[in-house]
XYZ file of C-alpha atoms in Angstrom:
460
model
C -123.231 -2.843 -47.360
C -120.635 -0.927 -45.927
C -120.421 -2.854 -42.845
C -119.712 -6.587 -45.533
C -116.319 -3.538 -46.786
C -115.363 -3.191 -43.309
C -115.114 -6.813 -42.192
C -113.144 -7.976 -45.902
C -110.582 -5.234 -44.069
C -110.519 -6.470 -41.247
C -109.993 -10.056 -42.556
C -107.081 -8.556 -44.747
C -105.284 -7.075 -41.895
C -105.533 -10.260 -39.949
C -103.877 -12.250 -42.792
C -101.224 -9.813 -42.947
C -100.604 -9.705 -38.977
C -100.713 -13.817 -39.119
C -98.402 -13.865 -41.989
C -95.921 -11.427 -40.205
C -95.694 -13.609 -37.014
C -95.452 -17.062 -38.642
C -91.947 -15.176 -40.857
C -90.826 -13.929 -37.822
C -91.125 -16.958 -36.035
C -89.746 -18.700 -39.071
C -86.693 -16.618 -38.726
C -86.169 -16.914 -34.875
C -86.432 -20.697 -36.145
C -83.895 -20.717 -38.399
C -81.371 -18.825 -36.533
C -81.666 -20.896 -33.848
C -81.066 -24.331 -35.598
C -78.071 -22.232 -37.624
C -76.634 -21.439 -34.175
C -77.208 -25.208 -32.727
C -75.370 -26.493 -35.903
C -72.649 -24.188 -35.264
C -71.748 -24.873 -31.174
C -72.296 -28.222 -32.244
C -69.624 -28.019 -35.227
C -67.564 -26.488 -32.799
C -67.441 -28.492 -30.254
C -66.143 -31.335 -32.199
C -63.487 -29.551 -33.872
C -62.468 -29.296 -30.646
C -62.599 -32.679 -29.343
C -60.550 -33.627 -32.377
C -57.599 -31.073 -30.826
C -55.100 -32.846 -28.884
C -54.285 -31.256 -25.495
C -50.696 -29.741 -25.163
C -49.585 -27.116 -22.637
C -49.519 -23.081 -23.193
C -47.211 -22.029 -24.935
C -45.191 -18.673 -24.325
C -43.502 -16.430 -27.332
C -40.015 -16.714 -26.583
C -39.384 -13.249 -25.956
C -41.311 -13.587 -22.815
C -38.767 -15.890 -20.916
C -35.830 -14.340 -19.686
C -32.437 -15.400 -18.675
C -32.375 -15.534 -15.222
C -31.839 -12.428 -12.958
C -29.917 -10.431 -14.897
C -32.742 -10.500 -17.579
C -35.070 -8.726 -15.387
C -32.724 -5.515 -15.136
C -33.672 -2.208 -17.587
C -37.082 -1.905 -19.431
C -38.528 -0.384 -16.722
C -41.816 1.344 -16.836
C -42.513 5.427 -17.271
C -45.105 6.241 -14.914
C -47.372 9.178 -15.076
C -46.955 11.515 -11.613
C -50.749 12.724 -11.641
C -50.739 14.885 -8.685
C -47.504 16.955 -9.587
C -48.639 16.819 -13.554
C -52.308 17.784 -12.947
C -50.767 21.121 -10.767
C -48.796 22.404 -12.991
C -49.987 21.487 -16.592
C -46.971 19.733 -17.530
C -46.098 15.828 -17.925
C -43.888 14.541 -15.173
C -42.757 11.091 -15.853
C -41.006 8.886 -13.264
C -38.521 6.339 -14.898
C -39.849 3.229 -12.327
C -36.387 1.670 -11.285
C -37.309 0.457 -8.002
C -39.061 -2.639 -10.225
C -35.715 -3.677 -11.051
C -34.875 -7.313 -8.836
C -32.355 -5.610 -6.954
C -34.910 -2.660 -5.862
C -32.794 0.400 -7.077
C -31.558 1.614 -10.584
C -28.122 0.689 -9.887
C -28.977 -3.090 -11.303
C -28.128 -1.500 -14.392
C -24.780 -0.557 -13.174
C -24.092 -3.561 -10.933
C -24.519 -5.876 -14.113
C -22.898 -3.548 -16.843
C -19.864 -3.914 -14.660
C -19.673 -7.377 -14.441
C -20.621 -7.628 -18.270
C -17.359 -5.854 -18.664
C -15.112 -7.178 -16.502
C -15.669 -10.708 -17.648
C -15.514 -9.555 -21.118
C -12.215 -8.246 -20.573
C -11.338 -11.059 -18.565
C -10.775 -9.451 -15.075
C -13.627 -11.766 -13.951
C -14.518 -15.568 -14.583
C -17.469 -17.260 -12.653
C -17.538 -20.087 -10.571
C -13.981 -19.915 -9.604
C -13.962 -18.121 -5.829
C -13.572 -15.469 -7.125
C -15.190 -12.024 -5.016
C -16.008 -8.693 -5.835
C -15.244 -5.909 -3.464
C -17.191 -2.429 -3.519
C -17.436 0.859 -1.289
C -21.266 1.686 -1.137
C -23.815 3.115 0.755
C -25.891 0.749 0.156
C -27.660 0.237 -3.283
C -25.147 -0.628 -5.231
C -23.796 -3.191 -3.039
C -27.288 -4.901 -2.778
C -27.482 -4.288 -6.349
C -24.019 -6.462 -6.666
C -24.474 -8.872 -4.191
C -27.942 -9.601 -6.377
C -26.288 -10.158 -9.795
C -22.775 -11.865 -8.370
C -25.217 -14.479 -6.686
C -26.828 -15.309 -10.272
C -23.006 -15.118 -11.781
C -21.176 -17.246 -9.193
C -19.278 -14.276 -7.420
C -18.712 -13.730 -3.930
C -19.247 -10.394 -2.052
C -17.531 -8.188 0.024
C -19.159 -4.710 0.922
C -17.642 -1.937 2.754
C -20.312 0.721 3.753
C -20.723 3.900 6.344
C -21.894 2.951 9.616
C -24.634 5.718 9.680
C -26.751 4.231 6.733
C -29.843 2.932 7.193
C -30.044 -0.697 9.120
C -32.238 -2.058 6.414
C -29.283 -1.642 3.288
C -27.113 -3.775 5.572
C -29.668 -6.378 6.400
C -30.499 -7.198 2.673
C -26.951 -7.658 2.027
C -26.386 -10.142 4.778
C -29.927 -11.876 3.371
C -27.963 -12.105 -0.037
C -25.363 -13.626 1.437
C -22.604 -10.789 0.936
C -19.404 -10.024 3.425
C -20.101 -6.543 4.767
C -18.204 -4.324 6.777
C -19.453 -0.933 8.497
C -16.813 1.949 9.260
C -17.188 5.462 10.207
C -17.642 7.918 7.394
C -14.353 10.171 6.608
C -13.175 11.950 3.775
C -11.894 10.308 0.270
C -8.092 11.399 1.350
C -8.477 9.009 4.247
C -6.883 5.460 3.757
C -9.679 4.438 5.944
C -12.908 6.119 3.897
C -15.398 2.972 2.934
C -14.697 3.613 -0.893
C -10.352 3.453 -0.261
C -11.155 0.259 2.228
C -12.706 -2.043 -0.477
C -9.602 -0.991 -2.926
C -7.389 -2.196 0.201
C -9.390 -5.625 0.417
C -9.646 -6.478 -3.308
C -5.774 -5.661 -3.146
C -5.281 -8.160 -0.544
C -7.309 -11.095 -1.435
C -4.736 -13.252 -2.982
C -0.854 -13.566 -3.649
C -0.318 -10.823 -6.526
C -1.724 -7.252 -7.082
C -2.138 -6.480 -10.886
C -3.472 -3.195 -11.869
C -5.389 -3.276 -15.095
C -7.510 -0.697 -16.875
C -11.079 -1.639 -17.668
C -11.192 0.282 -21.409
C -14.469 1.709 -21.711
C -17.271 0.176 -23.981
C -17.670 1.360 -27.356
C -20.346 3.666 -27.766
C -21.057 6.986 -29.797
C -19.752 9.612 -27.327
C -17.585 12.522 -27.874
C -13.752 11.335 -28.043
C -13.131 14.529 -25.284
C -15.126 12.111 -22.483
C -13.367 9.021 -23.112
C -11.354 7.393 -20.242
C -10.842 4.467 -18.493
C -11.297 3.525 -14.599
C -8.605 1.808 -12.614
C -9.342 -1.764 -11.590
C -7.654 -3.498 -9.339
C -7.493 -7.129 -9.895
C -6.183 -9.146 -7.123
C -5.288 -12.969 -8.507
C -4.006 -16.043 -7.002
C -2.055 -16.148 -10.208
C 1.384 -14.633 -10.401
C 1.419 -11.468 -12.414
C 3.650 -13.137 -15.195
C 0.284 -15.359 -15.612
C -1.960 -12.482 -15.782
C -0.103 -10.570 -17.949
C 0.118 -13.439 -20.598
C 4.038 -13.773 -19.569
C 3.739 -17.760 -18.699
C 3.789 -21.029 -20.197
C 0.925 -22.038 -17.923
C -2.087 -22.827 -19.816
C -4.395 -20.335 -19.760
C -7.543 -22.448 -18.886
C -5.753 -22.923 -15.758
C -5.385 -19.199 -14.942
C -8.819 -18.549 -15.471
C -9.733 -20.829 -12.691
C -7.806 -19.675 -10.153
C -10.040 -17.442 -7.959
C -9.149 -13.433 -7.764
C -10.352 -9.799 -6.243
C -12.140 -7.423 -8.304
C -12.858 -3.816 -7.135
C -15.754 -2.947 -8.768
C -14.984 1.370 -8.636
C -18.899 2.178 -9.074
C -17.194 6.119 -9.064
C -14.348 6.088 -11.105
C -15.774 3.264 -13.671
C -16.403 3.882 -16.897
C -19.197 1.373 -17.067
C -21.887 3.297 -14.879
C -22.006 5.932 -17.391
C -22.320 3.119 -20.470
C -25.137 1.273 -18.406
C -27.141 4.574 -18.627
C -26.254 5.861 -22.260
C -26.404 2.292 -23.957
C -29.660 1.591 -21.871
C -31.695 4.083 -19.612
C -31.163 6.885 -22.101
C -32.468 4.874 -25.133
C -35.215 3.580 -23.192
C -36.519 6.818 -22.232
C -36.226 8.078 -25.678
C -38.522 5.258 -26.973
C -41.020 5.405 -24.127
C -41.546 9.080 -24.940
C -41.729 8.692 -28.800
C -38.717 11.023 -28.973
C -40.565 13.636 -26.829
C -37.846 15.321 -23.888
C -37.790 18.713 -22.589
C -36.233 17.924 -19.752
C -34.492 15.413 -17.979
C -34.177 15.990 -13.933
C -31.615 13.457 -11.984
C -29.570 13.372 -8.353
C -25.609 12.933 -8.696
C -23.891 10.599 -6.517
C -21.482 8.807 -8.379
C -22.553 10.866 -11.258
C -23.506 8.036 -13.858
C -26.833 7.998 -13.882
C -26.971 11.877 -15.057
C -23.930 11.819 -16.961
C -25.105 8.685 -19.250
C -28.901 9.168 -19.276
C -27.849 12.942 -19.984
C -25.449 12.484 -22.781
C -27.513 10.445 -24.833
C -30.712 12.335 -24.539
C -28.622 15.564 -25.972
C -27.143 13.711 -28.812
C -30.808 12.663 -29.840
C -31.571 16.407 -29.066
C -29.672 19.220 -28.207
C -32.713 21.175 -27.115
C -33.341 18.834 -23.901
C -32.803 20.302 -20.599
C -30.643 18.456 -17.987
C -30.949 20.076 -14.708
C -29.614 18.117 -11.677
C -31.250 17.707 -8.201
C -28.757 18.348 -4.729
C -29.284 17.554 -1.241
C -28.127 19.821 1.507
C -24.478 19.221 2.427
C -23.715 18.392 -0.951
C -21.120 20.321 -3.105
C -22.077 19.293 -6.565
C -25.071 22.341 -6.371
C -22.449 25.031 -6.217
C -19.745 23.458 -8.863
C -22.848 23.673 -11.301
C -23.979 27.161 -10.367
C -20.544 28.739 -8.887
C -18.101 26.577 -9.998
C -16.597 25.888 -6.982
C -16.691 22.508 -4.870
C -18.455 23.329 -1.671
C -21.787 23.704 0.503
C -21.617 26.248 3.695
C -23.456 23.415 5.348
C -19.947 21.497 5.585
C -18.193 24.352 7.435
C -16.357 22.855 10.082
C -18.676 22.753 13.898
C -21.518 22.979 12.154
C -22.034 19.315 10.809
C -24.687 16.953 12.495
C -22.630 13.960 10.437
C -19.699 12.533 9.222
C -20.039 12.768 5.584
C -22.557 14.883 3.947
C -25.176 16.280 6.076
C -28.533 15.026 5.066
C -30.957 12.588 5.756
C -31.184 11.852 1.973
C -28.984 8.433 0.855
C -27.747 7.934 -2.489
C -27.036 11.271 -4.144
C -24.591 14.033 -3.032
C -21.174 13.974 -2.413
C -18.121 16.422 -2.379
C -15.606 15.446 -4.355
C -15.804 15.296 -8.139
C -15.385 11.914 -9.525
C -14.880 10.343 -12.974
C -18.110 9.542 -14.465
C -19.713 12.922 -12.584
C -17.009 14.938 -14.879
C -18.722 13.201 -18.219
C -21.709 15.336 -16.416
C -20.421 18.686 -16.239
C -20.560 19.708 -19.746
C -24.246 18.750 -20.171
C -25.739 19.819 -17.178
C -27.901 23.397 -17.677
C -29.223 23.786 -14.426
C -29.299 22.825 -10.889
C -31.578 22.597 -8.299
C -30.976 22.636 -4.227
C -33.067 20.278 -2.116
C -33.900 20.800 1.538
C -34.158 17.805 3.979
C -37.804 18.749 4.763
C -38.562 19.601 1.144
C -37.592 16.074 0.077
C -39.777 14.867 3.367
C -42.759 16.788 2.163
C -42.523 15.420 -1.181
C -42.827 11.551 0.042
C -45.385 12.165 2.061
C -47.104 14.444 -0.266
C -46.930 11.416 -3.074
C -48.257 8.885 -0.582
C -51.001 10.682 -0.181
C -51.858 11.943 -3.471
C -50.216 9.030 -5.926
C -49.813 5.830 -3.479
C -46.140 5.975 -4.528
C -43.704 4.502 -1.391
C -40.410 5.964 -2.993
C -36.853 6.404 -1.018
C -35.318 10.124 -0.260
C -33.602 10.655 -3.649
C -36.718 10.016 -5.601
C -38.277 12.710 -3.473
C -35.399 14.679 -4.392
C -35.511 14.423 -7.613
C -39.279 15.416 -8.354
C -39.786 18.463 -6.173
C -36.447 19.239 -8.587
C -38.781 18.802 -11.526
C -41.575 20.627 -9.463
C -39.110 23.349 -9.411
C -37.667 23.264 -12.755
C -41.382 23.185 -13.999
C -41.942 26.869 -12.336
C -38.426 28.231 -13.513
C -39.495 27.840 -16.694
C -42.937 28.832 -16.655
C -44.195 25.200 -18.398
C -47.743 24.623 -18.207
C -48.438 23.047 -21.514
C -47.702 19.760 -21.547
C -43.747 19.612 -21.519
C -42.654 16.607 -20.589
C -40.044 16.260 -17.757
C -38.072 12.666 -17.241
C -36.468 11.963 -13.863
C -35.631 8.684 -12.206
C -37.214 7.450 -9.116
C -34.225 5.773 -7.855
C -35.859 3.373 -5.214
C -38.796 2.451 -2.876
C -39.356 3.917 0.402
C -38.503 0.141 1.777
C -34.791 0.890 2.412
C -35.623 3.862 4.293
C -37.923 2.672 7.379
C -35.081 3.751 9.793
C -34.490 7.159 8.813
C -35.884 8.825 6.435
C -39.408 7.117 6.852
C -39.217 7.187 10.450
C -40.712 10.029 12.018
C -39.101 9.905 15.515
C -35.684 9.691 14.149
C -36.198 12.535 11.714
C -38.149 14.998 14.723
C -34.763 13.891 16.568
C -32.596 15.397 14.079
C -34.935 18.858 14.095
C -36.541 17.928 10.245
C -40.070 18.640 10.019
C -43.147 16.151 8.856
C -45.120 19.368 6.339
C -46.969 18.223 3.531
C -48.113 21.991 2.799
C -44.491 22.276 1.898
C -44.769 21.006 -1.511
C -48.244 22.745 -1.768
C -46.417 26.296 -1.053
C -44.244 24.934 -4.314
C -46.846 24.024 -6.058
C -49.337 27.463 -5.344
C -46.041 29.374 -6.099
C-alpha cells in the first residue's frame, strides 16, 4: 500500500505547483491591466493639455551683453593639482563675451561714468583708451551694446590678432611705438590727448569712487577727462540751457583703465565675492599678474577682509619692475638696463601683466600683497604647452604666468594637503597665435619650446 501513499503525494504536490502558477499568472495579469489603465489614463490627461511654448525661469534671460560679464566658472587644474596634492583653481574669465577678464572692468567703467553723468548713450558720444589690447576689445564690446563709439590707442608690437578684433568690432584704433609714461607720445598719454580734443571744451572731472567697504586709507579718485561739445558753463551746471539738451550733445571720455578707481571696484564688488562663494569660504591663497594692478588689488582686498589668513602672492614677467617693489622695494628689473633690451617697453613675450611704473589702483595692491613670484619667458611657454597637453586648456601668456606662480607658491610653502590656491586665467590662447603661440617667432627671439620645464618644477 505504500505505493497508493506515494501517488496521494504526488497528486498533492501537483495541486500545489498548479495552484502556484495560475497566482502567479494571476498577478502578471493584474499588473498588466493596472499598467494598461494607467498609460491609458495618461495619455488623455494629456490630450486634454493645451500646447504652449517652454517656458524659461526668468533668471535665465539676461540683458543683453553686458549680462553675460562675471559669474564665471572655477575650474579644477587636474594635472598641476594631482602633482602636488593641493587644489589649484582657475577663475575661467576667458568665457566672458569679450574673451578676457577685463569685461568686468570695461563695463564697471561705463556703469560709472554714466551714473555720474560723464557718459550718456546714443548721443556720438566716444570713448578713448590706451591698451594693449584686452581692454580695448573688452570696451569696444560693451560701448557697441551701450551706443558708444571707440577710439583705441595701442603699442605697435602687440600681437596682430588684438588689433584685428577691434577693427571687427568696429572701434578707431591707432598703433604707435612703445615709449615710456613721461613721453607725451606713450599710447596711454595719446588717448588722454584725443579724448581732450574731441569737441569744443575740455572739462576735467573726477570720477568719485563707488561705495564699497574698503579701508578709508585706499580711497581716491581717478582723473577723467571729459571732452563735450557743450561749453563748460553747461557742464558744470552754470547755464540756463536745459539740461536734456546737454545730455545729448555728444562728448570724449578717457576711460584711465590705470589710474581709475573702477577696475579695483569691478574686482572687489564682483570677482572677489564670486570666488568666495564658489569656494564655500575656503582661500589659502590667491595668485594674480599686475598690469594695471586692479585685478590683484580688488580680488585681493576683499578676499583679506573675509579672511586675513589668505595669501596674496603676485605673479611677474621678466622686464617687469613690480617683482622687485614687492620683494626690494625698489621700482626696477636689471632686464631694463639700458643696451640690453630686445623691446620697447617691457621685455617679454608675455601681454597683459607687467609694467614699470606704479599706478593708482596697483598702490591699493601694495599693502596686501605677501609674496611675489618671478616668471621666465620660457617658464610661462612651458606651462601652456604643458596644460595643452595634460588639461586641453588653450590659455594666453599671463594665464601661464599666473599658474606656474601657484606651482611655485605651492612648493614655497610645502602644501600638499589640499590647500586651495585661486588665480585667474586671464584669457585664451586665441589672441596669442602671432607670438606667443607661434613657435617660429618665439625660436626667433632665442625662447625655448620645453615642456620638461614645468616637470623640473613640479619634481622639485
Amino acid at each position: 500500500m505504500s505505493w497508493l501513499g506515494n501517488l496521494q503525494d504526488l497528486t498533492g504536490s501537483r495541486q500545489i505547483i498548479f495552484g502556484l502558477i495560475i497566482g502567479v499568472s494571476l498577478s502578471f495579469s493584474s499588473a498588466s491591466l493596472l499598467q494598461l489603465y494607467r498609460n491609458r489614463k495618461r495619455d488623455e490627461d494629456f490630450s486634454n493639455i493645451s500646447q504652449r511654448p517652454i517656458e524659461l525661469r526668468s533668471d535665465e534671460i539676461v540683458n543683453g551683453v553686458p549680462g553675460l560679464i562675471g559669474n564665471t566658472p572655477l575650474v579644477r587644474i587636474n594635472s598641476l593639482s594631482d602633482a602636488l596634492g593641493v587644489e589649484i583653481l582657475g577663475k575661467a574669465e576667458f568665457v566672458n563675451p569679450g574673451g578676457s577678464v577685463k569685461d568686468r572692468v570695461a563695463v564697471r567703467m561705463i556703469d560709472d561714468a554714466e551714473s555720474q553723468g560723464l557718459l550718456h548713450p546714443h548721443t556720438g558720444s566716444r570713448i578713448f583708451e590706451g591698451t594693449v589690447g584686452s581692454t580695448g576689445i573688452s570696451i569696444a564690446t560693451i560701448a557697441r551694446a551701450r551706443g558708444y563709439e571707440t577710439a583705441i590707442i595701442m603699442p605697435d608690437d602687440v600681437a596682430d590678432e588684438k588689433a584685428k578684433a577691434l577693427l571687427a568690432l568696429g572701434a578707431q584704433i591707432e598703433k604707435v611705438r612703445p615709449a615710456s609714461i613721461v613721453d607725451k607720445k606713450q599710447f596711454v598719454n595719446l588717448a588722454k590727448q584725443y579724448a581732450l580734443e574731441y569737441g569744443r571744451s575740455d572739462v576735467v572731472l573726477s570720477l568719485e569712487a563707488s561705495t564699497a567697504t574698503v579701508d578709508s586709507s585706499l580711497s581716491s579718485s581717478s582723473a577723467i577727462v571729459v571732452r563735450s561739445a557743450a561749453t563748460e558753463a553747461e557742464v558744470m551746471g552754470r547755464d540756463a540751457s536745459p539740461n536734456d539738451e546737454l545730455q545729448t550733445k555728444p562728448r570724449g571720455f578717457f576711460a584711465d583703465q590705470f589710474e581709475n578707481r573702477s577696475n579695483f571696484q569691478a574686482h572687489y564688488d564682483g570677482t572677489g565675492p564670486e570666488i568666495w562663494r564658489q569656494t564655500n569660504g575656503k582661500v589659502n591663497a590667491f595668485v594674480s599678474g599686475a598690469g594695471t594692478g586692479g585685478t590683484i588689488a580688488g580680488i585681493g582686498k576683499f578676499l583679506k577682509d573675509m579672511d586675513e589668513n589668505v595669501l596674496v602672492a603676485m605673479s611677474d614677467p621678466e622686464g617687469s619692475g613690480l617683482y622687485n617693489k614687492i620683494k626690494y622695494g625698489v621700482m626696477y628689473d636689471n632686464k631694463e638696463k639700458e643696451g640690453t633690451k630686445r623691446r620697447h617697453q617691457v621685455d617679454t613675450v608675455v601681454e597683459g601683466i607687467g609694467i614699470n611704473r606704479l599706478t593708482a589702483n596697483f598702490e591699493l595692491a601694495l599693502p596686501i600683497i605677501d609674496e611675489a613670484f618671478r616668471i621666465t619667458d620660457a617658464e610661462a611657454v612651458s606651462m601652456s604647452r604643458y596644460l595643452v597637453l595634460n588639461d586641453g586648456l588653450f590659455l594666453g601668456s599671463s594665464s601661464a604666468c599666473n599658474l606656474l606662480a601657484c606651482v611655485k607658491l605651492a612648493k614655497k610653502m610645502g602644501w600638499c594637503s589640499g590647500e586651495k590656491i585661486v588665480t585667474i586665467l586671464c584669457d585664451s590662447g586665441n589672441r596669442h597665435y602671432s607670438k606667443f603661440w607661434n613657435d617660429d617667432y618665439l625660436h626667433k627671439a632665442g625662447i625655448p619650446i620645453d615642456t620638461t620645464i614645468v616637470q623640473d618644477v613640479l619634481r622639485a
